[in-house]
Coordinates of N, CA and C in Angstrom, one line a residue:
M60 N -6.2 12.6 29.3 CA -5.9 11.7 28.5 C -4.9 12.5 27.5
M61 N -4.1 12.0 27.1 CA -3.3 12.7 26.2 C -3.2 12.6 24.8
K62 N -3.0 13.7 24.3 CA -3.5 13.9 23.3 C -2.1 14.7 21.8
I63 N -2.5 14.4 20.6 CA -1.2 14.7 20.2 C -1.7 16.0 19.2
T64 N -0.7 17.1 19.4 CA -1.2 18.1 18.9 C 0.1 18.7 17.7
A65 N -0.1 19.6 17.0 CA 0.9 20.3 16.4 C 1.6 20.9 16.8
A66 N 1.4 21.9 17.7 CA 2.3 22.6 18.4 C 3.6 21.8 19.3
S67 N 3.0 20.7 19.9 CA 4.1 19.7 20.3 C 5.1 19.1 19.4
V68 N 4.7 18.8 17.8 CA 5.3 18.3 17.1 C 6.6 19.3 16.6
I69 N 5.8 20.6 16.7 CA 7.1 21.8 16.1 C 8.0 21.9 17.4
A70 N 7.3 21.6 18.6 CA 8.3 21.7 19.8 C 9.4 20.9 19.9
V71 N 8.8 19.7 19.4 CA 10.1 18.6 19.7 C 11.3 18.9 18.4
I72 N 10.6 18.4 17.0 CA 11.1 18.4 16.1 C 12.5 19.6 15.9
L73 N 11.5 21.0 16.0 CA 12.0 21.8 15.3 C 12.6 22.9 16.8
G74 N 11.8 22.7 18.1 CA 12.5 23.5 18.9 C 13.7 23.3 19.5
A75 N 13.7 24.2 21.0 CA 14.9 24.3 21.5 C 16.0 23.1 22.1
S76 N 15.1 22.0 21.8 CA 15.5 20.9 22.5 C 16.6 20.5 21.1
G77 N 16.9 20.7 20.2 CA 17.8 20.6 19.1 C 17.8 19.2 18.8
A78 N 16.8 18.8 18.4 CA 16.4 17.6 18.1 C 16.5 17.3 16.6
V79 N 17.3 16.6 16.2 CA 18.0 16.3 14.7 C 17.8 14.8 14.2
A80 N 16.9 14.6 13.2 CA 17.0 13.1 12.9 C 18.0 12.5 12.1
S81 N 18.3 11.8 12.3 CA 19.4 10.9 11.4 C 19.4 9.8 11.3
V82 N 19.8 9.1 10.2 CA 20.4 7.7 9.7 C 21.1 6.9 10.6
L83 N 20.5 6.0 11.1 CA 21.9 5.0 11.7 C 22.1 3.9 10.5
D84 N 23.6 3.3 11.0 CA 23.8 2.2 10.1 C 22.7 0.9 10.0
A85 N 22.9 0.2 9.2 CA 22.4 -1.3 9.1 C 22.5 -2.2 10.5
G86 N 23.4 -2.1 11.0 CA 24.2 -2.5 12.0 C 23.6 -2.3 13.1
S87 N 23.5 -0.6 13.6 CA 22.9 -0.3 14.8 C 21.0 -0.6 14.4
T88 N 20.7 -0.6 13.4 CA 19.1 -0.8 13.1 C 19.0 -2.1 13.8
K89 N 19.9 -3.1 13.5 CA 19.4 -4.4 13.8 C 19.9 -4.8 15.3
Y90 N 20.7 -3.8 16.2 CA 21.0 -3.9 17.2 C 20.0 -3.4 18.2
L91 N 19.2 -2.1 17.7 CA 18.1 -1.8 18.5 C 17.2 -2.7 18.5
L92 N 16.5 -3.2 17.2 CA 15.8 -4.2 17.6 C 15.9 -5.7 17.8
T93 N 16.8 -5.9 18.0 CA 17.2 -7.3 18.7 C 17.2 -7.3 19.9
D94 N 17.8 -6.0 20.5 CA 18.1 -5.9 21.9 C 17.3 -5.1 22.7
I95 N 16.0 -5.4 22.6 CA 15.0 -4.2 23.0 C 14.8 -4.1 24.9
P96 N 15.1 -3.1 25.3 CA 15.1 -3.1 26.8 C 13.4 -2.8 27.2
A97 N 13.3 -3.2 28.7 CA 12.3 -3.5 29.1 C 11.2 -1.8 28.8
P98 N 10.3 -1.6 28.7 CA 9.6 -0.1 28.9 C 9.8 0.3 30.2
N99 N 9.7 1.7 30.5 CA 9.2 2.6 31.6 C 8.1 2.3 32.3
P100 N 7.1 2.2 33.4 CA 5.8 2.6 33.5 C 5.4 4.0 33.4
D101 N 6.7 4.7 33.8 CA 6.1 6.1 34.2 C 6.1 7.1 32.8
V102 N 6.6 6.2 31.6 CA 6.1 7.0 30.2 C 5.3 6.3 29.8
E103 N 4.1 7.0 29.4 CA 3.1 6.6 28.6 C 3.0 7.3 27.1
V104 N 2.4 6.5 26.2 CA 2.9 6.7 24.7 C 1.2 6.5 23.9
V105 N 1.2 7.3 23.0 CA 0.1 7.0 22.0 C 0.5 7.6 20.9
S106 N 0.0 6.6 19.9 CA 0.3 7.2 18.3 C -0.9 7.3 17.5
T107 N -0.7 7.8 16.4 CA -1.7 7.8 14.9 C -1.1 7.7 14.0
F108 N -1.8 7.6 12.8 CA -1.5 7.4 11.7 C -2.1 8.5 10.5
P109 N -2.1 10.0 10.8 CA -2.7 11.2 10.4 C -3.5 10.9 8.8
D110 N -2.5 10.0 7.9 CA -2.8 10.0 6.4 C -3.4 9.0 6.2
Y111 N -3.5 7.7 7.1 CA -4.1 6.1 6.6 C -4.7 5.8 8.1
P112 N -5.7 6.4 8.5 CA -6.3 6.1 9.7 C -6.9 4.6 9.5
D113 N -6.9 4.1 8.3 CA -7.5 2.7 8.4 C -6.3 1.7 8.7
R114 N -5.1 2.1 8.8 CA -3.9 1.3 8.7 C -3.3 0.4 7.9
A115 N -4.0 0.9 6.2 CA -3.7 0.2 5.4 C -2.8 0.9 4.5
F116 N -1.5 0.6 4.0 CA -0.3 1.2 3.5 C 0.0 1.2 2.1
P117 N 0.0 1.6 1.7 CA 0.0 1.2 -0.2 C 1.9 1.3 -0.1
G118 N 2.3 0.7 -1.2 CA 3.5 0.3 -0.9 C 4.4 1.2 -2.0
G119 N 5.3 1.7 -1.9 CA 6.4 3.0 -2.0 C 5.8 4.1 -1.7
E120 N 4.7 4.6 -0.7 CA 4.2 5.7 -0.5 C 5.0 5.8 1.3
R121 N 5.4 7.3 1.4 CA 5.8 7.3 2.4 C 4.8 7.4 3.6
V122 N 4.9 6.8 4.7 CA 3.8 6.7 5.8 C 4.4 7.6 6.9
K123 N 3.8 8.4 7.1 CA 4.1 9.3 8.8 C 3.2 8.6 10.0
V124 N 3.9 8.5 10.9 CA 3.3 8.4 12.3 C 3.8 9.3 13.4
L125 N 2.6 9.6 14.1 CA 2.6 10.5 14.9 C 3.0 9.8 16.5
L126 N 3.7 10.0 17.2 CA 4.3 9.4 18.2 C 4.1 10.4 19.4
G127 N 3.2 10.4 20.4 CA 2.8 11.2 21.7 C 3.4 10.7 22.9
V128 N 4.5 11.3 23.6 CA 5.2 10.5 24.7 C 4.7 11.5 25.9
R129 N 4.4 10.8 27.1 CA 4.2 11.8 28.1 C 4.8 11.3 29.3
N130 N 5.5 12.0 30.1 CA 6.1 11.6 31.0 C 5.6 11.7 32.5
A131 N 5.4 10.8 32.8 CA 4.2 10.9 34.3 C 5.1 10.4 35.4
G132 N 6.4 10.4 35.2 CA 7.4 10.1 36.1 C 8.0 11.5 36.9
N133 N 9.1 11.3 37.8 CA 9.6 12.5 38.3 C 11.2 13.2 37.6
D134 N 11.8 12.5 36.7 CA 12.7 12.5 36.0 C 12.6 12.8 34.7
D135 N 13.6 13.6 34.3 CA 13.9 13.9 32.9 C 13.6 12.5 32.1
V136 N 13.3 12.3 30.8 CA 13.0 11.5 29.7 C 13.5 12.1 28.6
N137 N 14.4 11.1 28.1 CA 15.4 11.8 27.0 C 15.0 10.6 25.7
V138 N 14.4 11.4 25.3 CA 14.0 10.3 23.3 C 14.8 10.2 22.7
T139 N 15.5 8.9 22.4 CA 16.8 8.7 21.8 C 16.6 8.5 20.2
Y140 N 15.6 7.2 20.0 CA 15.5 6.6 18.8 C 13.9 6.3 18.4
I141 N 13.8 6.5 17.4 CA 12.4 5.6 16.6 C 13.0 4.8 15.9
A142 N 12.5 3.5 16.0 CA 12.8 2.6 14.6 C 11.7 1.4 14.3
G143 N 11.4 1.0 13.3 CA 10.6 0.1 12.9 C 11.1 -1.2 12.0
S144 N 10.3 -2.2 11.7 CA 10.1 -3.5 11.0 C 8.9 -3.7 10.4
L145 N 9.3 -4.6 9.3 CA 8.0 -5.5 9.3 C 8.5 -7.0 9.4
N146 N 7.4 -8.1 10.1 CA 8.2 -9.0 10.0 C 6.6 -10.0 10.1
V147 N 7.0 -11.3 10.0 CA 6.0 -12.5 9.7 C 4.9 -12.6 10.9
P148 N 3.7 -12.1 10.3 CA 2.6 -12.3 11.3 C 2.7 -13.2 12.1
N149 N 2.3 -13.3 13.4 CA 2.2 -14.1 14.2 C 3.6 -14.7 14.8
N150 N 4.9 -14.3 14.3 CA 5.9 -14.6 14.5 C 6.9 -13.3 14.6
F151 N 7.2 -13.0 15.7 CA 7.9 -11.8 15.4 C 9.0 -11.8 15.4
A152 N 9.9 -13.1 15.6 CA 11.0 -13.4 15.8 C 11.9 -13.5 14.4
F153 N 11.0 -13.5 13.2 CA 11.4 -13.7 11.6 C 10.9 -12.1 11.1
Y154 N 11.9 -11.5 10.9 CA 11.6 -9.8 10.4 C 11.4 -10.1 8.8
V155 N 11.2 -9.5 8.1 CA 10.8 -9.4 6.7 C 12.2 -8.1 6.6
T156 N 11.8 -6.9 7.0 CA 12.8 -5.9 6.7 C 12.6 -4.9 7.7
N157 N 13.8 -4.2 7.9 CA 14.0 -3.1 8.9 C 14.0 -1.7 8.3
F158 N 13.2 -0.7 9.0 CA 12.9 0.4 8.4 C 14.3 1.6 8.8
T159 N 14.1 2.4 8.7 CA 15.4 3.7 8.7 C 15.0 4.0 10.3
V160 N 16.3 3.9 11.1 CA 16.5 4.6 12.6 C 16.1 6.0 12.6
N161 N 15.7 6.7 13.2 CA 15.6 8.1 13.4 C 16.3 8.3 15.1
A162 N 17.0 9.1 15.1 CA 17.9 9.5 16.3 C 17.5 11.0 16.3
Y163 N 17.1 11.2 17.8 CA 16.5 12.8 18.0 C 17.4 13.5 19.1
G164 N 18.6 12.8 19.3 CA 19.3 13.7 20.1 C 19.2 13.8 21.6
D165 N 19.1 14.9 21.8 CA 18.6 15.5 23.5 C 17.0 16.0 23.1
A166 N 16.1 15.1 23.3 CA 15.0 15.3 23.3 C 14.2 15.2 24.3
I167 N 14.4 16.1 25.2 CA 14.0 16.1 26.8 C 12.2 16.2 26.7
V168 N 12.0 15.7 27.5 CA 10.4 15.7 28.1 C 10.7 15.4 29.8
K169 N 10.3 16.8 30.0 CA 10.0 17.5 31.4 C 9.3 16.6 31.9
P170 N 9.3 16.1 33.4 CA 8.0 15.3 34.3 C 6.9 16.3 34.2
R171 N 5.8 15.4 33.9 CA 4.5 15.8 33.9 C 4.1 16.8 32.7
Q172 N 5.3 16.5 31.6 CA 4.8 16.9 30.4 C 4.7 15.9 29.1
E173 N 4.5 16.2 27.9 CA 4.2 15.7 27.0 C 4.8 16.2 25.8
A174 N 5.3 15.5 24.6 CA 5.6 15.7 23.5 C 5.4 14.8 22.5
T175 N 5.4 15.5 21.4 CA 5.1 14.5 19.8 C 6.2 14.6 19.1
F176 N 6.2 13.2 18.3 CA 7.6 13.1 17.7 C 7.0 12.4 16.3
M177 N 7.6 12.9 15.4 CA 7.1 12.3 13.8 C 8.5 11.3 13.3
Y178 N 7.6 10.3 12.9 CA 8.6 9.3 12.2 C 7.8 8.6 11.0
E179 N 8.8 8.9 10.0 CA 8.1 7.9 8.3 C 9.0 7.0 7.8
F180 N 8.2 6.3 7.2 CA 8.8 4.9 6.8 C 8.0 4.7 5.4
V181 N 8.8 3.7 4.6 CA 8.2 3.3 3.3 C 8.2 1.7 3.2
V182 N 7.0 1.5 2.8 CA 6.8 0.0 2.7 C 7.3 -0.6 0.9
D183 N 7.9 -1.6 0.9 CA 8.6 -1.8 -0.1 C 7.4 -2.4 -1.3
P184 N 7.1 -1.8 -2.4 CA 6.0 -2.5 -3.0 C 6.0 -3.9 -3.8
Q185 N 7.1 -4.6 -3.6 CA 7.0 -5.8 -3.6 C 6.1 -6.4 -2.6
F186 N 6.0 -6.0 -1.4 CA 4.7 -6.6 -0.5 C 3.5 -6.1 -0.5
A187 N 3.3 -6.0 -1.9 CA 1.9 -5.5 -1.8 C 0.9 -6.5 -2.0
G188 N -0.3 -6.5 -1.7 CA -1.3 -8.0 -1.8 C -0.8 -8.9 -0.3
H189 N 0.1 -8.4 0.6 CA 0.3 -9.3 1.7 C 0.1 -8.6 2.8
S190 N -0.1 -9.3 4.1 CA -0.5 -8.6 5.1 C 0.8 -9.0 6.5
L191 N 1.2 -8.1 6.7 CA 2.7 -8.2 7.4 C 2.5 -7.4 9.0
Q192 N 3.6 -7.8 10.0 CA 3.2 -7.4 11.0 C 4.3 -6.1 11.1
L193 N 3.4 -4.7 11.6 CA 4.3 -4.1 11.6 C 4.7 -3.6 12.9
A194 N 6.0 -3.1 13.4 CA 6.0 -2.9 14.7 C 7.1 -1.6 14.9
L195 N 6.5 -0.8 15.7 CA 7.3 0.3 15.7 C 7.6 0.6 17.2
T196 N 9.2 1.3 17.2 CA 9.4 1.1 18.8 C 10.3 2.5 19.4
T197 N 10.2 3.2 20.2 CA 10.8 4.5 20.7 C 11.7 4.1 21.9
F198 N 12.9 4.3 21.9 CA 14.2 4.0 22.7 C 14.2 5.7 23.3
Y199 N 14.6 5.6 24.7 CA 14.4 6.5 25.3 C 15.5 6.2 27.0
D200 N 16.0 7.3 27.5 CA 16.5 7.2 28.7 C 16.2 8.0 29.9
E201 N 16.3 7.2 30.9 CA 15.8 8.2 32.3 C 16.5 7.4 33.1
A202 N 17.0 9.0 33.9 CA 18.2 8.7 34.9 C 19.3 7.8 35.0
G203 N 20.0 7.6 34.0 CA 20.7 6.6 33.5 C 20.4 5.6 32.6
A204 N 19.3 5.1 33.1 CA 18.6 3.6 32.6 C 18.1 4.0 31.2
S205 N 18.5 2.6 30.2 CA 17.8 2.8 29.3 C 16.5 2.0 29.1
Y206 N 15.4 2.6 28.1 CA 14.0 1.7 28.2 C 13.6 2.0 26.9
A207 N 12.5 1.1 26.5 CA 12.1 1.0 24.8 C 10.7 0.9 25.0
T208 N 9.5 1.4 24.1 CA 8.3 1.2 24.5 C 7.7 0.9 22.6
T209 N 7.4 -0.5 23.0 CA 6.8 -0.5 21.1 C 5.5 -0.4 21.1
F210 N 5.4 0.7 20.6 CA 4.0 1.8 20.6 C 3.1 1.3 19.6
F211 N 3.6 0.4 18.5 CA 2.7 -0.4 17.6 C 3.2 -1.5 17.2
N212 N 2.4 -2.4 17.1 CA 2.6 -3.9 16.8 C 1.2 -4.8 16.7
A213 N 1.3 -4.8 15.0 CA -0.2 -5.3 14.6 C 0.0 -5.3 13.1
T214 N -0.8 -6.5 12.8 CA -0.7 -7.1 11.2 C -1.7 -6.0 10.6
V215 N -1.0 -5.7 9.4 CA -1.3 -4.4 8.4 C -1.4 -4.9 7.0
P216 N -2.2 -4.6 6.5 CA -2.3 -5.2 4.9 C -1.3 -4.0 4.2
V217 N -0.8 -4.3 3.2 CA 0.3 -3.7 2.0 C -1.0 -3.6 1.0
L218 N -1.0 -2.4 0.5 CA -1.8 -2.5 -0.9 C -1.1 -2.2 -2.3
D219 N -1.3 -2.1 -3.1 CA -1.1 -1.9 -4.4 C -0.5 -0.2 -4.6
P220 N 0.9 0.1 -5.2 CA 1.1 1.6 -5.4 C -0.1 2.4 -5.8
K221 N -0.1 3.6 -5.4 CA -1.3 4.4 -5.7 C -0.8 4.7 -7.0
V222 N -2.0 4.8 -8.4 CA -2.0 5.5 -9.5 C -2.5 6.6 -9.3
V223 N -1.3 7.8 -9.6 CA -2.0 9.1 -9.8 C -2.1 9.5 -11.2
F224 N -3.3 10.1 -11.3 CA -4.2 10.8 -12.7 C -3.3 12.1 -12.9
D225 N -2.5 12.4 -13.5 CA -1.9 13.7 -14.1 C -2.6 14.5 -14.8
R226 N -3.4 15.4 -14.8 CA -4.0 16.2 -15.6 C -3.5 16.8 -16.7
E227 N -2.2 17.2 -16.4 CA -1.6 18.3 -17.0 C -0.5 17.3 -18.0
L228 N -0.3 15.9 -17.9 CA 0.2 14.9 -18.4 C -0.5 14.7 -19.4
V229 N -1.5 14.5 -18.9 CA -2.6 14.1 -19.9 C -3.0 15.2 -21.2
M230 N -3.4 16.3 -20.8 CA -3.3 17.5 -21.5 C -2.1 17.7 -22.4
I231 N -0.7 17.2 -22.1 CA 0.5 17.4 -23.0 C 0.3 15.9 -24.0
Y232 N -0.1 15.1 -23.9 CA 0.0 13.9 -24.7 C -1.3 14.3 -25.6
L233 N -2.6 15.1 -25.4 CA -3.5 15.3 -26.1 C -3.1 16.2 -27.2
T234 N -2.5 17.2 -26.3 CA -1.8 18.1 -27.6 C -0.7 17.7 -28.3
L235 N 0.0 16.7 -28.2 CA 1.2 16.3 -29.1 C 0.4 15.4 -30.0
A236 N -0.7 14.7 -29.7 CA -1.3 13.7 -30.6 C -2.3 14.9 -31.8
G237 N -2.7 15.9 -31.2 CA -3.4 17.1 -32.3 C -2.7 17.6 -33.0
V238 N -0.9 17.7 -32.6 CA -0.1 18.3 -33.5 C 0.4 17.2 -34.4
A239 N 0.5 16.2 -34.1 CA 0.7 14.9 -35.1 C -0.2 14.7 -35.8
V240 N -1.4 14.6 -35.6 CA -2.3 14.7 -36.8 C -2.6 15.9 -37.8
L241 N -2.1 17.0 -37.4 CA -2.1 18.2 -38.2 C -1.0 17.8 -39.0
A242 N 0.2 17.7 -38.6 CA 1.4 17.1 -39.6 C 1.1 15.9 -40.6
L243 N 0.5 15.2 -40.1 CA 0.2 14.0 -41.1 C -0.7 14.5 -42.2
A244 N -1.6 15.2 -41.5 CA -2.5 15.9 -42.8 C -1.7 16.8 -43.9
G245 N -0.6 17.5 -42.8 CA 0.0 18.5 -44.0 C 0.8 17.2 -45.3
V246 N 1.5 16.6 -44.9 CA 2.4 15.9 -45.6 C 1.7 15.1 -46.6
L247 N 0.2 14.6 -46.2 CA -0.6 13.7 -47.1 C -0.9 14.9 -48.3
K248 N -1.5 16.1 -47.7 CA -1.9 16.8 -48.8 C -0.9 17.3 -49.7
A249 N 0.6 17.4 -49.3 CA 1.5 17.8 -50.1 C 1.8 16.8 -50.9
V250 N 2.0 15.7 -51.1 CA 2.0 14.3 -51.7 C 0.7 14.1 -52.8
G251 N -0.2 14.8 -52.3 CA -1.3 14.6 -53.0 C -2.2 13.7 -52.9
L252 N -2.3 13.2 -51.6 CA -2.9 12.4 -50.8 C -4.0 12.8 -49.9
G253 N -4.5 13.9 -50.1 CA -5.4 14.5 -49.1 C -6.7 13.7 -49.2
H254 N -7.0 13.1 -50.2 CA -8.2 12.5 -50.3 C -8.6 11.0 -49.3
L255 N -7.7 11.2 -48.9 CA -7.6 10.2 -47.8 C -7.9 10.2 -46.4
L256 N -8.0 11.8 -46.1 CA -8.0 12.2 -44.7 C -9.5 12.2 -44.9
P257 N -10.2 11.6 -43.8 CA -11.7 11.7 -43.5 C -12.4 12.8 -43.8
Y258 N -11.9 13.8 -42.9 CA -12.5 14.9 -42.6 C -12.6 15.9 -43.8
A259 N -11.5 15.3 -44.6 CA -11.4 16.0 -45.8 C -12.4 16.0 -47.2
E260 N -13.0 14.9 -46.9 CA -14.1 14.3 -47.5 C -15.2 14.9 -46.8
S261 N -15.3 14.7 -45.6 CA -16.5 15.7 -45.1 C -16.8 17.0 -45.3
S262 N -15.6 17.7 -45.4 CA -15.6 19.0 -45.7 C -16.1 19.4 -47.0
K263 N -15.5 18.6 -48.1 CA -16.1 18.7 -49.4 C -17.6 18.4 -49.2
D264 N -18.2 17.6 -48.7 CA -19.8 17.5 -48.6 C -20.4 18.7 -47.9
T265 N -19.9 19.1 -47.1 CA -20.6 20.2 -46.5 C -20.5 21.5 -47.4
K266 N -19.2 21.6 -48.3 CA -19.5 22.8 -49.2 C -20.6 22.4 -50.2
K267 N -20.7 21.3 -50.9 CA -21.7 21.1 -51.8 C -22.9 21.2 -50.8
K268 N -23.3 21.1 -50.2 CA -24.6 21.3 -49.2 C -24.7 22.4 -49.4
S269 N -23.7 23.5 -48.8 CA -23.9 25.1 -48.8 C -24.2 25.4 -50.0
A270 N -23.5 24.9 -50.9 CA -23.8 25.7 -52.5 C -25.3 25.3 -52.8
V271 N -25.7 23.7 -52.6 CA -27.0 23.8 -53.1 C -28.2 24.6 -52.2
T272 N -28.0 24.7 -51.1 CA -28.5 25.4 -50.3 C -28.5 27.1 -50.8
V273 N -27.6 27.6 -51.2 CA -27.7 29.1 -51.6 C -28.3 28.9 -52.9
K274 N -28.4 28.0 -54.2 CA -28.9 28.2 -55.1 C -30.4 27.9 -54.8
K275 N -31.0 27.1 -53.6 CA -32.6 27.4 -53.5 C -32.6 28.8 -53.0
V276 N -32.4 29.5 -52.5 CA -32.3 30.6 -51.9 C -32.5 31.6 -53.1
V277 N -31.9 31.5 -54.0 CA -31.6 32.7 -55.1 C -32.8 32.1 -56.1
E278 N -33.0 30.8 -56.3 CA -34.0 30.3 -57.3 C -35.3 30.4 -56.8
R279 N -35.9 31.4 -56.0 CA -37.1 31.7 -55.6 C -38.4 31.4 -56.5
Q280 N -39.6 31.2 -56.1 CA -40.7 31.0 -56.8 C -41.5 32.1 -57.2
P281 N -41.8 32.2 -58.6 CA -42.7 33.7 -58.9 C -43.6 33.9 -58.0
S282 N -44.3 35.3 -57.5 CA -45.1 35.6 -56.7 C -46.5 35.4 -57.3
A283 N -47.4 35.8 -56.7 CA -49.0 35.5 -57.5 C -49.1 36.6 -58.3
V284 N -48.5 37.9 -58.1 CA -48.6 39.3 -58.8 C -47.9 38.8 -59.9
E285 N -46.9 38.3 -60.0 CA -46.2 37.7 -61.2 C -46.8 37.0 -62.2
R286 N -47.4 35.8 -61.7 CA -48.5 35.1 -62.4 C -49.6 35.7 -63.0
N287 N -50.1 36.5 -62.1 CA -51.5 37.2 -62.8 C -51.4 38.8 -62.2
P288 N -50.9 39.7 -63.2 CA -50.5 41.1 -62.7 C -51.7 41.6 -61.8
S289 N -53.2 41.3 -62.3 CA -54.2 42.4 -62.3 C -54.7 41.7 -60.8
E290 N -54.2 40.3 -60.2 CA -54.7 39.9 -59.1 C -54.6 40.9 -57.8
W291 N -53.8 41.6 -57.6 CA -53.2 42.5 -56.8 C -54.6 43.7 -56.6
L292 N -55.3 43.8 -57.9 CA -56.4 44.9 -58.0 C -57.8 44.5 -57.8
E293 N -58.0 43.2 -57.3 CA -59.1 42.7 -56.9 C -59.9 43.2 -55.9
G294 N -60.9 43.8 -56.1 CA -61.9 44.5 -55.0 C -61.6 46.0 -54.9
S295 N -60.6 46.4 -55.8 CA -60.7 47.6 -55.8 C -61.7 48.5 -56.7
A296 N -61.5 49.9 -56.6 CA -62.5 50.5 -57.5 C -62.3 50.2 -59.0
F297 N -61.0 50.5 -59.5 CA -60.5 50.4 -60.6 C -60.9 48.9 -61.2
A298 N -61.3 48.1 -60.2 CA -61.3 46.6 -60.7 C -62.6 46.3 -61.3
K299 N -63.4 47.3 -60.1 CA -65.2 47.3 -60.4 C -65.4 48.0 -61.8
S300 N -64.9 49.1 -62.0 CA -65.3 50.2 -63.1 C -64.5 49.2 -64.5
A301 N -63.6 48.6 -64.4 CA -63.0 47.6 -65.8 C -64.2 46.6 -65.8
S302 N -64.9 46.0 -64.8 CA -65.6 44.9 -65.1 C -67.2 45.3 -65.4
Q303 N -67.2 46.9 -65.2 CA -68.5 47.4 -65.8 C -68.6 47.6 -67.6
R304 N -67.2 48.2 -67.7 CA -67.0 48.5 -69.1 C -67.1 46.9 -69.9
D305 N -66.5 45.9 -69.3 CA -66.3 44.8 -70.0 C -67.8 44.5 -70.1
A306 N -68.7 44.6 -69.3 CA -70.0 44.0 -69.7 C -70.8 44.6 -70.2
K307 N -70.5 46.1 -70.4 CA -71.2 46.7 -71.6 C -70.8 46.7 -72.9
R308 N -69.6 46.5 -73.2 CA -69.2 45.7 -74.2 C -69.6 44.6 -74.8
T309 N -70.0 43.8 -74.0 CA -70.5 42.3 -74.1 C -71.7 42.4 -74.8
S310 N -73.0 43.5 -73.9 CA -73.7 43.4 -74.1 C -74.3 44.1 -75.5
K311 N -73.4 45.2 -76.0 CA -73.4 45.8 -77.0 C -73.2 44.7 -78.3
K312 N -72.2 44.1 -77.8 CA -72.0 42.8 -79.0 C -73.4 41.9 -79.3
K313 N -73.7 41.5 -78.3 CA -75.2 40.9 -78.2 C -76.2 41.7 -79.1
A314 N -76.3 42.7 -79.1 CA -77.3 43.4 -79.6 C -76.8 43.9 -81.1

């Protein structure tokens, strides 16, 4: 079974075969897709969408498809073009738009060998919300004869464009908003309207609460010793002798 590998992609696109992608004019694009030759039974193809395995493509996003080509014949196969189009579902004769045609020059696939080609296209965002027929076709030559194989032909949904969350942009907006608030606060204070700032009022309330707390801490209650200086002597020898003296004085007075 033929597999698409990264090594084969590099070999075909950047290797010694000298494959160079180029853009053809609209006339050539239309000619390729309206006069498609028959496929060669010795050429086997397989394709995959690595970034969109569910085959649902967002509008405005670049879609990459990898095409694997295997030469099962005895002659060299020269892959020349890959082209694509969007068509009305169930009616291939009515096309909606044609994509860019990539030309690969002399991309030779030797007998009993395989290679991988990359093709990219972009679906117009105006088609978002619709399902269209996507057709992708590769063109190649073998022994002086021209062939073509439509390696993908199916109805695909076009999704709404992706909305990218830019964290850095959000941080910039938040920073600018903070600077604007500080600048407004400075202007209001300069013209004597600082009382209009809600945080200024709350700051004053906080200062008042702090002052009350400090006063409470400073204005402490008098201790028990301060209320009764002799209270701390209760139970001591000095307290007992003092009580005995008081008792003697009382008895003398009664006598």
